[in-house]
Short mmCIF file of C-alpha atoms in Angstrom, two decimals:
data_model
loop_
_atom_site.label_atom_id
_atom_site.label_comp_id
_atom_site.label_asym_id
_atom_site.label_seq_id
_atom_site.Cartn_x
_atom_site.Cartn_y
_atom_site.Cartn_z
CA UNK A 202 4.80 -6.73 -23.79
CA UNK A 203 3.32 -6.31 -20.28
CA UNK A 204 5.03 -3.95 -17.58
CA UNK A 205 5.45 -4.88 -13.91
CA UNK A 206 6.07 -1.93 -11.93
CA UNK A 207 7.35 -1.41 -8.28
CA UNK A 208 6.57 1.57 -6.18
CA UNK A 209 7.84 2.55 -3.02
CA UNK A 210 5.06 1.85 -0.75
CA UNK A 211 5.51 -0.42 2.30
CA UNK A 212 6.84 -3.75 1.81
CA UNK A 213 4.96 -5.94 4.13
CA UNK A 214 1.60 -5.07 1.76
CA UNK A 215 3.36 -6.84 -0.81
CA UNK A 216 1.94 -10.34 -1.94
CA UNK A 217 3.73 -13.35 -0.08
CA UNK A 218 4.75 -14.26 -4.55
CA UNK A 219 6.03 -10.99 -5.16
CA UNK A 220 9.82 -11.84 -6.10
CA UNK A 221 8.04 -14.86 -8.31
CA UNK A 222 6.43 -12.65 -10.35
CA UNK A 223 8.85 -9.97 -11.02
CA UNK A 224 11.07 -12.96 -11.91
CA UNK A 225 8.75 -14.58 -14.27
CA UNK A 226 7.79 -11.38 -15.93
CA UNK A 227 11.38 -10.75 -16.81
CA UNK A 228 11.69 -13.93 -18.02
CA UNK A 229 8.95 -13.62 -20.04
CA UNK A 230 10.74 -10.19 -21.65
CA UNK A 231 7.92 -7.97 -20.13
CA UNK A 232 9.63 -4.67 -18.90
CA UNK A 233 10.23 -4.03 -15.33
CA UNK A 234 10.20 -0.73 -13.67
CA UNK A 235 11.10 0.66 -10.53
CA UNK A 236 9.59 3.84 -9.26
CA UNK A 237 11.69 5.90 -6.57
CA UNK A 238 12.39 3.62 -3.55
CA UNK A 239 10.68 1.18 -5.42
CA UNK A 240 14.04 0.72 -7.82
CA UNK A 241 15.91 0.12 -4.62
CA UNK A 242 13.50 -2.76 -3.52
CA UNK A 243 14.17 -4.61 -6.48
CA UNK A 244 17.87 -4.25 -6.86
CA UNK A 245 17.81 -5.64 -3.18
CA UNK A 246 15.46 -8.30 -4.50
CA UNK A 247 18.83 -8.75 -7.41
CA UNK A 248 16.22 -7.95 -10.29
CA UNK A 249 17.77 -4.83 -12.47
CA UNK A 250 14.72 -2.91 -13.69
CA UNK A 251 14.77 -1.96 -17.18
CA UNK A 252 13.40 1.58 -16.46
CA UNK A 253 13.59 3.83 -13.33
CA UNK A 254 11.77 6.70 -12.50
CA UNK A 255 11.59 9.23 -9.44
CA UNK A 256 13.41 12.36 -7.90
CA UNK A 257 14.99 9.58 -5.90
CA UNK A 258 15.41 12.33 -3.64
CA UNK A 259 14.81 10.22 -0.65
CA UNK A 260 17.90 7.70 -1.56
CA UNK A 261 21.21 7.47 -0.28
CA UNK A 262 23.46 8.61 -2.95
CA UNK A 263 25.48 5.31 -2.93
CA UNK A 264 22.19 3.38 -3.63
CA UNK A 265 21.63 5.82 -6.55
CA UNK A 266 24.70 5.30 -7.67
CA UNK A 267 24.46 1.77 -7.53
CA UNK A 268 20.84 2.23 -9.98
CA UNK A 269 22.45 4.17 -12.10
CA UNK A 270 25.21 1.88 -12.92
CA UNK A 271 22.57 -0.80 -13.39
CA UNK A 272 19.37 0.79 -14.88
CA UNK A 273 19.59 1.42 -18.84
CA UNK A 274 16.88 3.82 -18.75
CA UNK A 275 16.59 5.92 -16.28
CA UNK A 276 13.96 8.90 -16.46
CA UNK A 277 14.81 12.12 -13.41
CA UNK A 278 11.25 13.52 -12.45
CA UNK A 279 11.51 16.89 -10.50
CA UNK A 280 10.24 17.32 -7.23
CA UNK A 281 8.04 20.58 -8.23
CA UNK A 282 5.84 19.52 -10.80
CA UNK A 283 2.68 18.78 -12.53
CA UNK A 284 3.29 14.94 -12.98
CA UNK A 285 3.39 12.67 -9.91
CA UNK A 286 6.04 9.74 -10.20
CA UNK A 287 3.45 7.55 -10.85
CA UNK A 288 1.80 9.90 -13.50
CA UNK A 289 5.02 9.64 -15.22
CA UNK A 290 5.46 5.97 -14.89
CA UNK A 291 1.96 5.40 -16.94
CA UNK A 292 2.42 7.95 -19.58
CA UNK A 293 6.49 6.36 -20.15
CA UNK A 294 5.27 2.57 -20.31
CA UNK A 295 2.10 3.30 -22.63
CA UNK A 296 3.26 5.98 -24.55
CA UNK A 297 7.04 5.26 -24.72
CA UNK A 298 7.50 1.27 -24.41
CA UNK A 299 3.71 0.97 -26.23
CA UNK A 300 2.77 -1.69 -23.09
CA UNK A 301 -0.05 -4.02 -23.66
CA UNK A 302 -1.08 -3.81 -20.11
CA UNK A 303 0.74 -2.77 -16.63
CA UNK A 304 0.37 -4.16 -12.79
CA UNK A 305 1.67 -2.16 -10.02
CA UNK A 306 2.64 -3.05 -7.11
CA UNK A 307 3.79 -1.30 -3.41
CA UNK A 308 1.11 1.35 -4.42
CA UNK A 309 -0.80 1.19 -1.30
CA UNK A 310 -0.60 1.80 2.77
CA UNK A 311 1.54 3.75 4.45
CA UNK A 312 1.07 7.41 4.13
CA UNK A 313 -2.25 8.33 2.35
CA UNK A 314 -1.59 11.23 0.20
CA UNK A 315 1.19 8.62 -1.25
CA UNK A 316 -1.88 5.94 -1.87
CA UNK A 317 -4.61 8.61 -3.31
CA UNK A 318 -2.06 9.94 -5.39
CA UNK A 319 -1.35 6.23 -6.57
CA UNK A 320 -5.35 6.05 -6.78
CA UNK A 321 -6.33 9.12 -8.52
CA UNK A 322 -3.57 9.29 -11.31
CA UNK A 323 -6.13 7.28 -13.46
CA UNK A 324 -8.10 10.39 -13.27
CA UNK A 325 -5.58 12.82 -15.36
CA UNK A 326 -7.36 13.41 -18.67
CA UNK A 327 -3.85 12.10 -20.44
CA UNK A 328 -3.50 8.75 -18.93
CA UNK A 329 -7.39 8.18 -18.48
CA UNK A 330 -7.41 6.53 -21.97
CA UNK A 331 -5.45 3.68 -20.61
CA UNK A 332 -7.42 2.71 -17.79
CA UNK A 333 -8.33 -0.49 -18.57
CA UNK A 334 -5.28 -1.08 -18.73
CA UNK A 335 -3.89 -0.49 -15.60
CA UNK A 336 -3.91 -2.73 -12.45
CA UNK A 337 -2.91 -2.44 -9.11
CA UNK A 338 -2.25 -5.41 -6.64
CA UNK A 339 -1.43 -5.69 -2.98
CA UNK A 340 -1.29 -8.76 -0.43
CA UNK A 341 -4.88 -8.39 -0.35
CA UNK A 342 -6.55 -6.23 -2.89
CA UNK A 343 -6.45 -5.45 -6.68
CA UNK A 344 -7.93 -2.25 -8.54
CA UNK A 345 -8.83 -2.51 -12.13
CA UNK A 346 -10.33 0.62 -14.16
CA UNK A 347 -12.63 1.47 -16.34
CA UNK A 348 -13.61 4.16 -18.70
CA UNK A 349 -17.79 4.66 -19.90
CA UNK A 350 -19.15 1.77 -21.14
CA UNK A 351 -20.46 -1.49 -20.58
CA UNK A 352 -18.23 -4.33 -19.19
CA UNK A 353 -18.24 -8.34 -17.68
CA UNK A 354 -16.47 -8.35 -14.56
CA UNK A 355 -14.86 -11.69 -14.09
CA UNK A 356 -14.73 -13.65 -10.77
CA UNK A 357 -11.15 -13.84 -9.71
CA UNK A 358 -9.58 -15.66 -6.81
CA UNK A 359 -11.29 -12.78 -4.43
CA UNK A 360 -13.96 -12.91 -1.91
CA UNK A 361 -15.02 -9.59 -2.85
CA UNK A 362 -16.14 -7.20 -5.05
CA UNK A 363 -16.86 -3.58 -4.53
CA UNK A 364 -17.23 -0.94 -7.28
CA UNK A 365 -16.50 2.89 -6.79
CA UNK A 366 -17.22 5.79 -8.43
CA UNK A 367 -14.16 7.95 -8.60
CA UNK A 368 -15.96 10.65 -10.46
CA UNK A 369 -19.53 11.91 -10.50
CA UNK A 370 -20.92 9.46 -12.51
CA UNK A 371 -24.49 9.12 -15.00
CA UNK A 372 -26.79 5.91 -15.27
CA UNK A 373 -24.34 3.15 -13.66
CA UNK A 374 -25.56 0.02 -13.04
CA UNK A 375 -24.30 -3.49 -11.50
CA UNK A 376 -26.11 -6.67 -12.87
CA UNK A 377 -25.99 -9.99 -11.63
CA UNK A 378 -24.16 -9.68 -8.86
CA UNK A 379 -25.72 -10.27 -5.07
CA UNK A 380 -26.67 -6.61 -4.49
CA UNK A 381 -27.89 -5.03 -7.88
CA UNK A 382 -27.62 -1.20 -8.87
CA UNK A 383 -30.18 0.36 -11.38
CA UNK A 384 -29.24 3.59 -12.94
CA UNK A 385 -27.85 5.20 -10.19
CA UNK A 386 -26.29 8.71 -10.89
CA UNK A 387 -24.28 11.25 -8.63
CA UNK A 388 -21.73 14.25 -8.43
CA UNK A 389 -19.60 12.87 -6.32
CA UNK A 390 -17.23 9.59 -5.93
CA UNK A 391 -18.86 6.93 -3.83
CA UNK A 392 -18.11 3.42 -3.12
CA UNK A 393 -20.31 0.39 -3.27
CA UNK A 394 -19.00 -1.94 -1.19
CA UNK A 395 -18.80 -5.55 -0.33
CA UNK A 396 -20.47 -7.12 -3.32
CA UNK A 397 -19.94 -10.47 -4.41
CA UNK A 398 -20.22 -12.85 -7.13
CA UNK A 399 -23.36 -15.00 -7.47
CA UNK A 400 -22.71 -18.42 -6.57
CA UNK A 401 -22.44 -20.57 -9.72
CA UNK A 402 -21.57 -17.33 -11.72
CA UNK A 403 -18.03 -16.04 -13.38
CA UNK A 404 -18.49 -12.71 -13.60
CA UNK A 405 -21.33 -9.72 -13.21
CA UNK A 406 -22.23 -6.92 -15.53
CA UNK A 407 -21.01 -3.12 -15.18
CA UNK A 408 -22.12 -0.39 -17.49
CA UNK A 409 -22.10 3.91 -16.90
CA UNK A 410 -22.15 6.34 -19.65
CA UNK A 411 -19.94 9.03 -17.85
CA UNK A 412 -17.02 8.78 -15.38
CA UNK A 413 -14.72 6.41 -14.16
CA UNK A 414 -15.31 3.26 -11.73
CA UNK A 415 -12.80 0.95 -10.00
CA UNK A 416 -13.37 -2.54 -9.25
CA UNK A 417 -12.17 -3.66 -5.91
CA UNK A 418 -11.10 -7.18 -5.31
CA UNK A 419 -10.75 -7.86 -1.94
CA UNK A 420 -9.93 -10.65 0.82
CA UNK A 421 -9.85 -10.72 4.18
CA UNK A 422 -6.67 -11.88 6.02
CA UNK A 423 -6.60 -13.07 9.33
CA UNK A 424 -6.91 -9.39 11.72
CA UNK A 425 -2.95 -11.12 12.88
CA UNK A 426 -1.68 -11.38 10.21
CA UNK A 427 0.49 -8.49 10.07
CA UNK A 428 1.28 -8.82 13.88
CA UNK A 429 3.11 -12.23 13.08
CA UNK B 118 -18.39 16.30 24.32
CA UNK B 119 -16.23 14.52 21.94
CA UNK B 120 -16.72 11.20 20.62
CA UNK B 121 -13.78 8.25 20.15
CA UNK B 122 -14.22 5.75 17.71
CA UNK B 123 -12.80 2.28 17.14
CA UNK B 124 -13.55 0.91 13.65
CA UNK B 125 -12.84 -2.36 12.37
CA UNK B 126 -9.21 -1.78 10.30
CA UNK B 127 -6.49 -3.80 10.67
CA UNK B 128 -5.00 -2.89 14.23
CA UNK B 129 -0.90 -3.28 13.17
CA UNK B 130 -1.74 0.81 12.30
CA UNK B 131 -3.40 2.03 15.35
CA UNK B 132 -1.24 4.92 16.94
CA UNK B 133 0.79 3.13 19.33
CA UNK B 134 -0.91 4.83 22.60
CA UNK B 135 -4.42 4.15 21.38
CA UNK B 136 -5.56 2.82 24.51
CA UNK B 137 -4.07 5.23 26.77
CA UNK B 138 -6.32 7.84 24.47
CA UNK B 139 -9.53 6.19 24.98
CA UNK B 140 -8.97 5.47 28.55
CA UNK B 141 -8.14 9.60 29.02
CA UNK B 142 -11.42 10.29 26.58
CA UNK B 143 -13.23 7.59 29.04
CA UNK B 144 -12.14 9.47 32.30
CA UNK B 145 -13.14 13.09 30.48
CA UNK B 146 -16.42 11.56 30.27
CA UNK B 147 -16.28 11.65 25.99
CA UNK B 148 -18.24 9.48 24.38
CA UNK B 149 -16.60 5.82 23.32
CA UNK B 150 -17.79 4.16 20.28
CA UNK B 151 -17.59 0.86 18.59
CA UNK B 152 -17.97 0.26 15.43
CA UNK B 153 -18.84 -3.46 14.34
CA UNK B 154 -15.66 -5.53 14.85
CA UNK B 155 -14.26 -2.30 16.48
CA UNK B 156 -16.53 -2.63 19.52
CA UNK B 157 -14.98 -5.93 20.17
CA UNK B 158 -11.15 -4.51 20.13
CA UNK B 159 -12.72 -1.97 22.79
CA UNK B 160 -13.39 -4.31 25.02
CA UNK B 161 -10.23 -6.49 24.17
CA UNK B 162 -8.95 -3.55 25.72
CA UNK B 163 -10.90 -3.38 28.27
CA UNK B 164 -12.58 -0.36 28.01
CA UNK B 165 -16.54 -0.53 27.58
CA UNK B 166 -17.64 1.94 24.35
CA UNK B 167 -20.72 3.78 25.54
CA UNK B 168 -22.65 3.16 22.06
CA UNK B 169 -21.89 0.10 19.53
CA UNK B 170 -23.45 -0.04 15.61
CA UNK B 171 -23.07 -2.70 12.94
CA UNK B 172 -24.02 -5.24 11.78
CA UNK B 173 -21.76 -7.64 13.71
CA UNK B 174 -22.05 -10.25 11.13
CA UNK B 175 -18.03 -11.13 11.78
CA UNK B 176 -18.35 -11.85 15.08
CA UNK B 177 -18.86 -14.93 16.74
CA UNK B 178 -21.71 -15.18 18.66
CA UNK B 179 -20.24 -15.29 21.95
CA UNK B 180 -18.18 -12.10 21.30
CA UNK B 181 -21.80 -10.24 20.05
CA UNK B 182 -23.30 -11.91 23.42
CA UNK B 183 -20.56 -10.36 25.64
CA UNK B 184 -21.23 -6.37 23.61
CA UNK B 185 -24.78 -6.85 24.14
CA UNK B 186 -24.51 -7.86 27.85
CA UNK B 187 -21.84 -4.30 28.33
CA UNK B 188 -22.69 -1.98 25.87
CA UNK B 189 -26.07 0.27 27.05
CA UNK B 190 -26.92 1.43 23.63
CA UNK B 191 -26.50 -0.83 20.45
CA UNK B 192 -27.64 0.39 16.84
CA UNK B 193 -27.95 -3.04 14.70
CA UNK B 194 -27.38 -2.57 10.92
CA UNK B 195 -28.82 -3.81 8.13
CA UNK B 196 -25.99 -5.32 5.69
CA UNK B 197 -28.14 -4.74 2.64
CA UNK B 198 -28.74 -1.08 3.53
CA UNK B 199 -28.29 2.65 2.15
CA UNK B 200 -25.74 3.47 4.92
CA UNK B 201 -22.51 2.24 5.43
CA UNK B 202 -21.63 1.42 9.37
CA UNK B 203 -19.43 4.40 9.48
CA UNK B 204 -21.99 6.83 8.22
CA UNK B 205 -24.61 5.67 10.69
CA UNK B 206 -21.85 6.36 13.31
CA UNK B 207 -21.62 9.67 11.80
CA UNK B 208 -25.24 10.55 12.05
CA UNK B 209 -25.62 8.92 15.53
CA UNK B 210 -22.87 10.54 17.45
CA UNK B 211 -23.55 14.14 16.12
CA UNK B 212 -27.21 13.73 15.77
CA UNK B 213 -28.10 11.83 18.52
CA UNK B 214 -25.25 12.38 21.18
CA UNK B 215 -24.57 16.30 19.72
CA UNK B 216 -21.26 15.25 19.96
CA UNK B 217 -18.84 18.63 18.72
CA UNK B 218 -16.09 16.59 17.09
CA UNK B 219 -15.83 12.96 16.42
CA UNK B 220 -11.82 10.83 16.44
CA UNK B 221 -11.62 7.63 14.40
CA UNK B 222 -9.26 5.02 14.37
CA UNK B 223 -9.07 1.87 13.40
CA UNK B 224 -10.51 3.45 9.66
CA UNK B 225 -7.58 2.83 7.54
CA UNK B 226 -5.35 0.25 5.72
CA UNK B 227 -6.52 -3.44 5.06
CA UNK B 228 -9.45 -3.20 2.64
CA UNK B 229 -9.10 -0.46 -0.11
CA UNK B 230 -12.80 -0.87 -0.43
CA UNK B 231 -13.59 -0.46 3.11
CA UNK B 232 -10.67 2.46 3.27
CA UNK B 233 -12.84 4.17 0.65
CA UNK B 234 -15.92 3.30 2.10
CA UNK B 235 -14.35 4.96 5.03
CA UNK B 236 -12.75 8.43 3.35
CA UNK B 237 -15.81 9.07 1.24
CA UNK B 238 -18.58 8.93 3.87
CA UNK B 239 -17.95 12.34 4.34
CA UNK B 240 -19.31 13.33 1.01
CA UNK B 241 -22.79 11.76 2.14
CA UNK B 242 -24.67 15.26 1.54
CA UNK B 243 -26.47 14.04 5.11
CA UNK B 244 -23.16 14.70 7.28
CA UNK B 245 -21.11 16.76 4.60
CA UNK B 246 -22.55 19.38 7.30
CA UNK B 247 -20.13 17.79 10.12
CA UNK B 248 -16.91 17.42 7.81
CA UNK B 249 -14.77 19.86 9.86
CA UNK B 250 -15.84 17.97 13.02
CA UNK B 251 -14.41 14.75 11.56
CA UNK B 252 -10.71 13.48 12.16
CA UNK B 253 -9.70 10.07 11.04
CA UNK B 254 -6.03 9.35 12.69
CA UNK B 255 -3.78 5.93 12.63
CA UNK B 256 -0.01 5.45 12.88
CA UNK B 257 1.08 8.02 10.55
CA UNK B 258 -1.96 9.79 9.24
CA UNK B 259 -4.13 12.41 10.29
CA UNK B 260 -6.87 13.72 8.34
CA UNK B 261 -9.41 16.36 8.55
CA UNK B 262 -12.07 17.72 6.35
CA UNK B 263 -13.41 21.09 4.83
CA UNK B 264 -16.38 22.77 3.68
CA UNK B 265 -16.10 25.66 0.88
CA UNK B 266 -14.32 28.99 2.53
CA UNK B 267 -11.51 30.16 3.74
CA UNK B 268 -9.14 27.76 6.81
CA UNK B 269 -5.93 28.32 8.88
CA UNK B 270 -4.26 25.16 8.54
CA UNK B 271 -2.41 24.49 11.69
CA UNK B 272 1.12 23.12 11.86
CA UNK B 273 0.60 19.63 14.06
CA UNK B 274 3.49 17.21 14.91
CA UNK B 275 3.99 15.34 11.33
CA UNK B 276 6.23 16.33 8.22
CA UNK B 277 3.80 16.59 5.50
CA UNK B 278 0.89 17.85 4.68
CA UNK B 279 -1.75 17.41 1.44
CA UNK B 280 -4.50 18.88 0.33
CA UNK B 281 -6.60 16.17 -1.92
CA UNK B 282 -9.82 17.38 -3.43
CA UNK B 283 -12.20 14.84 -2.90
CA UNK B 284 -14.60 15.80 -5.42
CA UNK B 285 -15.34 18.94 -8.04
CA UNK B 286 -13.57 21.77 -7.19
CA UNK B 287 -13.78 25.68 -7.71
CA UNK B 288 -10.91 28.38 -7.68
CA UNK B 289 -8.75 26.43 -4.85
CA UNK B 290 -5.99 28.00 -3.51
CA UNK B 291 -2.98 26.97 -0.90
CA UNK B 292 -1.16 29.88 0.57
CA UNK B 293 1.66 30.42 2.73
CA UNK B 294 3.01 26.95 2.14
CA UNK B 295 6.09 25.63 0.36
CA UNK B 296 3.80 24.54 -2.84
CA UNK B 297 1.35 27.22 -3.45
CA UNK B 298 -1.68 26.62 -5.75
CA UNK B 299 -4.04 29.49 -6.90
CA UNK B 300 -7.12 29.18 -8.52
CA UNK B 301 -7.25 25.61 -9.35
CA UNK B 302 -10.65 24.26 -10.70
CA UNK B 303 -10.95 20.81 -11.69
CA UNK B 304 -13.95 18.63 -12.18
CA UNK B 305 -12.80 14.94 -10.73
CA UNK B 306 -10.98 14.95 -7.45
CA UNK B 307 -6.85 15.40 -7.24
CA UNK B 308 -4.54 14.90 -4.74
CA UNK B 309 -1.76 17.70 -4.28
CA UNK B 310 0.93 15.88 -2.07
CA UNK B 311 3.73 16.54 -0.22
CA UNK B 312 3.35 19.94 0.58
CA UNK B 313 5.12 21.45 3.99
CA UNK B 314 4.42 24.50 6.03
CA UNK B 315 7.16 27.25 5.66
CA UNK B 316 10.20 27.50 8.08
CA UNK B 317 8.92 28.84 11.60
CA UNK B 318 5.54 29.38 10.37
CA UNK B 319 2.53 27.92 12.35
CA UNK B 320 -0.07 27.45 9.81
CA UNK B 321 -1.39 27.48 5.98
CA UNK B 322 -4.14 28.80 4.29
CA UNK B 323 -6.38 26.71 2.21
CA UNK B 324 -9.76 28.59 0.37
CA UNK B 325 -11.95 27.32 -2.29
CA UNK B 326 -15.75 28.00 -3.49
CA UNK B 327 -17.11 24.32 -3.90
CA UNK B 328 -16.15 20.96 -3.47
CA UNK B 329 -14.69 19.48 -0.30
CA UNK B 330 -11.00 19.25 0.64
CA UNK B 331 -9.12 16.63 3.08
CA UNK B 332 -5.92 17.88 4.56
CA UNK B 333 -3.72 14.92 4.78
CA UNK B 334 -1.31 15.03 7.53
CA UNK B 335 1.53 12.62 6.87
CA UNK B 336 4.83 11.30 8.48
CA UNK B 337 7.56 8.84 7.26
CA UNK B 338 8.01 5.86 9.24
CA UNK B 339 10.74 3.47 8.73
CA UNK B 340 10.13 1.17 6.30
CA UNK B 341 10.74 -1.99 8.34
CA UNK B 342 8.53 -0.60 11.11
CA UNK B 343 5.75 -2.96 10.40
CA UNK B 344 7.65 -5.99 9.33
CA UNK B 345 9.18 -6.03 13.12
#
């Protein structure tokens, strides 16, 4: 079983298919979660999430109401506390529901402690062991994660790759793609950006012995896109 | 003399009087930057940026021809290059215009890869000196950047306000705020979110011994906003 999971991040960052794949995935039996506002979006979207999560505190109380009545599990985070939303999200769906794998969605834009916070949470030593499993799309991007080791990045239907350092990292490299990295080590996160997949090739080569490094799939959309 | 620069981010989160600001730095005599496809939006505008760096690889030709013809002072980048665009514009406006503080726009949203690109240039150890010189500002975000000591953290006009450790950190502490943290050390970087400055109180403290911090200033916005 896969998770899908919705936060509350703005909606017009959402892939165009976004309804489709919720849909399918609860078809398919994978469990659906909401997080905060993002519970609201899908009830309004008339997909019942099997799990909700959040302080919710930003609802109106006949919406909560309304996810309460609906939502079999429901899990009440408290607004002071150690574990984000989305901390607790990770930790229910791998350690709870045992999920194979989980993609996340309205996790990015808007305000930007909301999106590091989104970001980071692969960094807390108790959900770091599931980083590979973790993915996080938007209408133009989509994170994947990995912990030390060495790992063939597959082309996907991106223009882009970039690879960051979210850590300090030791002795990572990037083979076989257009701009190669040899051993580099640092304290501190950096990004290396705008790579790209050799032509003719399906994937390129990471490997670091300490740390953890996002891949960035990217596209460009037209700059009016979002204007329309 | 300040500096005012337009980067290449998608421009649906530009503060909604962006060009009455550059027209008002303009007229102060401030220096106006471009910043590859940013320089173009400038003179969309209308407004001529003083200096213009990148390596304009997304223009088309007659839009590069038309910069080149305005702009007095271009800095050409090489794509396959140590730098990123925005840390060249770092290390040209303060150390080759001496400018005292440096506003970017146009720096967020779109890419996550350029986004990064775009937070973590301040943690190049060649401008890490300028970091409290540094705000990056779009339609609902302001941030600003610290060096270890000891900051008053002034109230501005938005709700929210994080403090996200961008790297390592030793004994961090936020006083006189509705969260407090004391002595928090942590080696990978954390975001500590929605935090608020106390009832009729103009400022917070934030200290810590290494690292470097980015207060996130953050406001709501409705959620439909952008899909109007």
């Amino acid at each position: 079983m896969k998770a899908y999971a919705l936060l509350g991040g703005p909606t017009n960052l959402w892939p165009a298919d976004i309804q489709a794949r919720f849909r399918k995935a609860q078809k398919n039996g994978d469990l659906i979660v909401g997080v905060d506002r993002g519970s609201l979006f899908l009830e309004e979207m008339r997909i019942i999430p099997d799990l909700a999560l959040g302080d919710f505190d930003s609802l109106h109380s006949n919406d909560l109401a309304r996810i309460e009545k609906n939502v079999k599990d429901i899990r009440y985070s408290n607004p002071v506390k150690d574990w984000t939303d989305s901390e607790l999200m990770l930790r229910t769906v791998f350690k709870d529901y045992g999920v194979s794998e989980v993609y996340i969605f309205g996790a990015t834009g808007g305000r930007i402690d909301h999106f590091l916070v989104n970001l980071l949470m692969i960094l807390n030593p108790a959900v770091r062991e599931f980083a590979n499993k973790i993915c996080i799309i938007d209408q133009q991007n989509m994170l994947r994660f990995y912990n030390p080791g060495k790992y063939l990045i597959p082309r996907e239907d991106y223009s882009y790759v970039s690879f960051a350092a979210l850590t300090a990292i030791k002795n990572f490299n990037i083979l076989g793609a257009r701009y190669e990295l040899k051993n580099y080590s640092g304290d501190y996160p950096r990004v290396f950006s705008s790579n790209e997949f050799l032509p003719g090739k399906n994937n390129c080569e990471i490997s670091f012995e300490k740390g953890i490094v996002a891949a960035i799939y990217a596209k460009d959309v037209d700059r009016f896109h979002n204007l329309a």
